[in-house]
Amino acid sequence: MAITLVNPSGLPTIDVYRQVSIASGSKLVFVAGQVAWDAEGATVGEGDLAAQVEQCYLNIGTALAGAGGSFDDVAKLTVYVVDWTPDKMPTLLEGISRATTKLGVTSAPPASLLGVAALDIPDHLVEIEATAVLD
């Protein structure tokens, strides 16, 4: 595996992600921001943040598999949530948990969470992009 995830001494330990990812592979994979679309382009989980987060993760998993990788190869995630407030964190984490269970991964790469006013269409509540490194 090309990614090692660590929490260096002197930085807080966060349960849902690691502070640093060290990449040693030779192929970079940049996954476009994934929204809660199924394979036909229909929105999954309209109005349900957890369901949309889950679908975003599953879409990232599909994209990575198409490049010959998996979530274990993710070096960084960026999460964009419409009208973010801290009280949405449990719902976001529920979606992540459901997705990682389905994907069979425990990876917790560094992540940034950004609140945004809107995404591509009003039905989308979250968009997640990934950067991965493959051997």
PDB file of C-alpha atoms in Angstrom:
ATOM      1  CA  MET A   1       0.000   0.000   0.000  1.00  0.00           C
ATOM      2  CA  ALA A   2       1.306   3.428  -0.968  1.00  0.00           C
ATOM      3  CA  ILE A   3      -0.313   5.395   1.874  1.00  0.00           C
ATOM      4  CA  THR A   4       0.672   5.498   5.557  1.00  0.00           C
ATOM      5  CA  LEU A   5      -1.667   7.469   7.841  1.00  0.00           C
ATOM      6  CA  VAL A   6      -0.257   9.016  11.030  1.00  0.00           C
ATOM      7  CA  ASN A   7      -1.073  11.411  13.851  1.00  0.00           C
ATOM      8  CA  PRO A   8       2.231  13.124  14.666  1.00  0.00           C
ATOM      9  CA  SER A   9       3.056  13.978  18.251  1.00  0.00           C
ATOM     10  CA  GLY A  10       2.093  17.568  18.982  1.00  0.00           C
ATOM     11  CA  LEU A  11      -1.124  17.479  16.929  1.00  0.00           C
ATOM     12  CA  PRO A  12      -4.533  16.439  18.273  1.00  0.00           C
ATOM     13  CA  THR A  13      -5.709  12.906  17.595  1.00  0.00           C
ATOM     14  CA  ILE A  14      -9.012  12.973  15.718  1.00  0.00           C
ATOM     15  CA  ASP A  15     -11.074   9.772  15.627  1.00  0.00           C
ATOM     16  CA  VAL A  16     -12.451  10.144  12.116  1.00  0.00           C
ATOM     17  CA  TYR A  17      -9.245  11.031  10.256  1.00  0.00           C
ATOM     18  CA  ARG A  18      -5.470  11.178  10.581  1.00  0.00           C
ATOM     19  CA  GLN A  19      -3.550  14.433  10.468  1.00  0.00           C
ATOM     20  CA  VAL A  20      -0.977  13.294   7.898  1.00  0.00           C
ATOM     21  CA  SER A  21      -0.790  10.872   5.021  1.00  0.00           C
ATOM     22  CA  ILE A  22       2.594   9.802   3.682  1.00  0.00           C
ATOM     23  CA  ALA A  23       2.514   8.654   0.059  1.00  0.00           C
ATOM     24  CA  SER A  24       5.178   6.425  -1.441  1.00  0.00           C
ATOM     25  CA  GLY A  25       3.500   5.358  -4.686  1.00  0.00           C
ATOM     26  CA  SER A  26       4.157   6.531  -8.204  1.00  0.00           C
ATOM     27  CA  LYS A  27       0.672   7.086  -9.674  1.00  0.00           C
ATOM     28  CA  LEU A  28      -1.560   9.967  -8.533  1.00  0.00           C
ATOM     29  CA  VAL A  29      -5.310   9.593  -8.932  1.00  0.00           C
ATOM     30  CA  PHE A  30      -7.540  12.655  -8.638  1.00  0.00           C
ATOM     31  CA  VAL A  31     -11.217  11.818  -8.280  1.00  0.00           C
ATOM     32  CA  ALA A  32     -13.639  14.578  -9.261  1.00  0.00           C
ATOM     33  CA  GLY A  33     -16.043  15.691  -6.579  1.00  0.00           C
ATOM     34  CA  GLN A  34     -18.625  12.956  -6.211  1.00  0.00           C
ATOM     35  CA  VAL A  35     -22.244  13.736  -5.429  1.00  0.00           C
ATOM     36  CA  ALA A  36     -25.120  11.425  -4.517  1.00  0.00           C
ATOM     37  CA  TRP A  37     -25.840  10.145  -8.021  1.00  0.00           C
ATOM     38  CA  ASP A  38     -26.420   6.518  -8.846  1.00  0.00           C
ATOM     39  CA  ALA A  39     -25.007   4.984 -12.045  1.00  0.00           C
ATOM     40  CA  GLU A  40     -27.920   6.401 -14.058  1.00  0.00           C
ATOM     41  CA  GLY A  41     -27.483   9.945 -12.728  1.00  0.00           C
ATOM     42  CA  ALA A  42     -30.473   9.907 -10.353  1.00  0.00           C
ATOM     43  CA  THR A  43     -30.010  11.571  -6.961  1.00  0.00           C
ATOM     44  CA  VAL A  44     -29.865   9.109  -4.060  1.00  0.00           C
ATOM     45  CA  GLY A  45     -31.179  10.130  -0.634  1.00  0.00           C
ATOM     46  CA  GLU A  46     -32.933  13.378  -1.484  1.00  0.00           C
ATOM     47  CA  GLY A  47     -32.967  15.486   1.703  1.00  0.00           C
ATOM     48  CA  ASP A  48     -30.961  12.836   3.639  1.00  0.00           C
ATOM     49  CA  LEU A  49     -27.384  13.929   4.384  1.00  0.00           C
ATOM     50  CA  ALA A  50     -26.270  10.510   5.709  1.00  0.00           C
ATOM     51  CA  ALA A  51     -27.564   8.705   2.615  1.00  0.00           C
ATOM     52  CA  GLN A  52     -25.881  11.230   0.334  1.00  0.00           C
ATOM     53  CA  VAL A  53     -22.541  10.969   2.152  1.00  0.00           C
ATOM     54  CA  GLU A  54     -22.777   7.190   1.872  1.00  0.00           C
ATOM     55  CA  GLN A  55     -23.428   7.414  -1.884  1.00  0.00           C
ATOM     56  CA  CYS A  56     -20.540   9.849  -2.362  1.00  0.00           C
ATOM     57  CA  TYR A  57     -18.169   7.410  -0.650  1.00  0.00           C
ATOM     58  CA  LEU A  58     -19.487   4.496  -2.708  1.00  0.00           C
ATOM     59  CA  ASN A  59     -19.000   6.542  -5.891  1.00  0.00           C
ATOM     60  CA  ILE A  60     -15.426   7.330  -4.861  1.00  0.00           C
ATOM     61  CA  GLY A  61     -14.879   3.618  -4.267  1.00  0.00           C
ATOM     62  CA  THR A  62     -16.175   2.871  -7.769  1.00  0.00           C
ATOM     63  CA  ALA A  63     -13.982   5.576  -9.305  1.00  0.00           C
ATOM     64  CA  LEU A  64     -10.898   4.303  -7.493  1.00  0.00           C
ATOM     65  CA  ALA A  65     -11.599   0.707  -8.547  1.00  0.00           C
ATOM     66  CA  GLY A  66     -11.740   1.961 -12.137  1.00  0.00           C
ATOM     67  CA  ALA A  67      -8.219   3.318 -11.665  1.00  0.00           C
ATOM     68  CA  GLY A  68      -6.987   0.084 -10.088  1.00  0.00           C
ATOM     69  CA  GLY A  69      -7.171   1.306  -6.484  1.00  0.00           C
ATOM     70  CA  SER A  70      -9.380   1.381  -3.416  1.00  0.00           C
ATOM     71  CA  PHE A  71     -10.186   3.615  -0.478  1.00  0.00           C
ATOM     72  CA  ASP A  72      -7.021   2.311   1.184  1.00  0.00           C
ATOM     73  CA  ASP A  73      -5.078   4.340  -1.404  1.00  0.00           C
ATOM     74  CA  VAL A  74      -6.723   7.677  -0.543  1.00  0.00           C
ATOM     75  CA  ALA A  75      -4.238  10.308   0.603  1.00  0.00           C
ATOM     76  CA  LYS A  76      -6.732  13.170   1.107  1.00  0.00           C
ATOM     77  CA  LEU A  77     -10.465  13.882   1.054  1.00  0.00           C
ATOM     78  CA  THR A  78     -12.203  17.216   0.708  1.00  0.00           C
ATOM     79  CA  VAL A  79     -15.846  17.330   1.810  1.00  0.00           C
ATOM     80  CA  TYR A  80     -18.206  20.149   0.840  1.00  0.00           C
ATOM     81  CA  VAL A  81     -21.514  20.332   2.756  1.00  0.00           C
ATOM     82  CA  VAL A  82     -24.344  22.723   1.955  1.00  0.00           C
ATOM     83  CA  ASP A  83     -25.263  25.000   4.887  1.00  0.00           C
ATOM     84  CA  TRP A  84     -22.819  23.240   7.241  1.00  0.00           C
ATOM     85  CA  THR A  85     -23.341  23.542  10.993  1.00  0.00           C
ATOM     86  CA  PRO A  86     -21.557  21.457  13.646  1.00  0.00           C
ATOM     87  CA  ASP A  87     -24.828  19.756  14.665  1.00  0.00           C
ATOM     88  CA  LYS A  88     -24.723  17.931  11.289  1.00  0.00           C
ATOM     89  CA  MET A  89     -21.533  16.063  12.273  1.00  0.00           C
ATOM     90  CA  PRO A  90     -23.275  12.935  13.678  1.00  0.00           C
ATOM     91  CA  THR A  91     -25.293  12.583  10.467  1.00  0.00           C
ATOM     92  CA  LEU A  92     -22.185  13.011   8.319  1.00  0.00           C
ATOM     93  CA  LEU A  93     -20.337  10.415  10.410  1.00  0.00           C
ATOM     94  CA  GLU A  94     -23.291   8.013  10.111  1.00  0.00           C
ATOM     95  CA  GLY A  95     -23.036   8.194   6.320  1.00  0.00           C
ATOM     96  CA  ILE A  96     -19.281   7.623   6.438  1.00  0.00           C
ATOM     97  CA  SER A  97     -19.724   4.653   8.768  1.00  0.00           C
ATOM     98  CA  ARG A  98     -22.360   3.031   6.551  1.00  0.00           C
ATOM     99  CA  ALA A  99     -20.198   3.499   3.461  1.00  0.00           C
ATOM    100  CA  THR A 100     -16.953   2.246   4.991  1.00  0.00           C
ATOM    101  CA  THR A 101     -18.791  -0.823   6.287  1.00  0.00           C
ATOM    102  CA  LYS A 102     -20.122  -1.546   2.779  1.00  0.00           C
ATOM    103  CA  LEU A 103     -16.690  -0.913   1.269  1.00  0.00           C
ATOM    104  CA  GLY A 104     -14.952  -3.005   3.922  1.00  0.00           C
ATOM    105  CA  VAL A 105     -12.403  -0.301   4.758  1.00  0.00           C
ATOM    106  CA  THR A 106     -11.278   1.428   7.931  1.00  0.00           C
ATOM    107  CA  SER A 107      -9.160   4.056   6.208  1.00  0.00           C
ATOM    108  CA  ALA A 108      -9.290   7.520   7.780  1.00  0.00           C
ATOM    109  CA  PRO A 109      -7.229   9.776   5.489  1.00  0.00           C
ATOM    110  CA  PRO A 110      -6.666  13.452   6.196  1.00  0.00           C
ATOM    111  CA  ALA A 111      -9.795  15.399   5.346  1.00  0.00           C
ATOM    112  CA  SER A 112     -10.981  18.960   5.037  1.00  0.00           C
ATOM    113  CA  LEU A 113     -14.627  19.869   5.611  1.00  0.00           C
ATOM    114  CA  LEU A 114     -15.970  23.040   4.039  1.00  0.00           C
ATOM    115  CA  GLY A 115     -19.399  24.573   4.376  1.00  0.00           C
ATOM    116  CA  VAL A 116     -20.760  25.912   1.092  1.00  0.00           C
ATOM    117  CA  ALA A 117     -23.854  27.853   0.077  1.00  0.00           C
ATOM    118  CA  ALA A 118     -24.832  25.489  -2.746  1.00  0.00           C
ATOM    119  CA  LEU A 119     -23.627  22.710  -5.026  1.00  0.00           C
ATOM    120  CA  ASP A 120     -24.415  21.842  -8.648  1.00  0.00           C
ATOM    121  CA  ILE A 121     -28.154  21.274  -8.076  1.00  0.00           C
ATOM    122  CA  PRO A 122     -30.385  22.003  -5.066  1.00  0.00           C
ATOM    123  CA  ASP A 123     -30.938  18.274  -4.324  1.00  0.00           C
ATOM    124  CA  HIS A 124     -27.245  17.685  -3.583  1.00  0.00           C
ATOM    125  CA  LEU A 125     -26.283  18.264   0.046  1.00  0.00           C
ATOM    126  CA  VAL A 126     -22.672  17.046  -0.094  1.00  0.00           C
ATOM    127  CA  GLU A 127     -19.813  16.618  -2.564  1.00  0.00           C
ATOM    128  CA  ILE A 128     -16.605  14.732  -1.794  1.00  0.00           C
ATOM    129  CA  GLU A 129     -13.381  14.709  -3.799  1.00  0.00           C
ATOM    130  CA  ALA A 130     -10.436  12.380  -3.298  1.00  0.00           C
ATOM    131  CA  THR A 131      -6.747  12.227  -4.085  1.00  0.00           C
ATOM    132  CA  ALA A 132      -5.185   8.768  -4.081  1.00  0.00           C
ATOM    133  CA  VAL A 133      -1.693   7.367  -4.627  1.00  0.00           C
ATOM    134  CA  LEU A 134      -1.121   3.956  -6.191  1.00  0.00           C
ATOM    135  CA  ASP A 135       2.042   1.869  -6.349  1.00  0.00           C
TER     136      ASP A 135
END
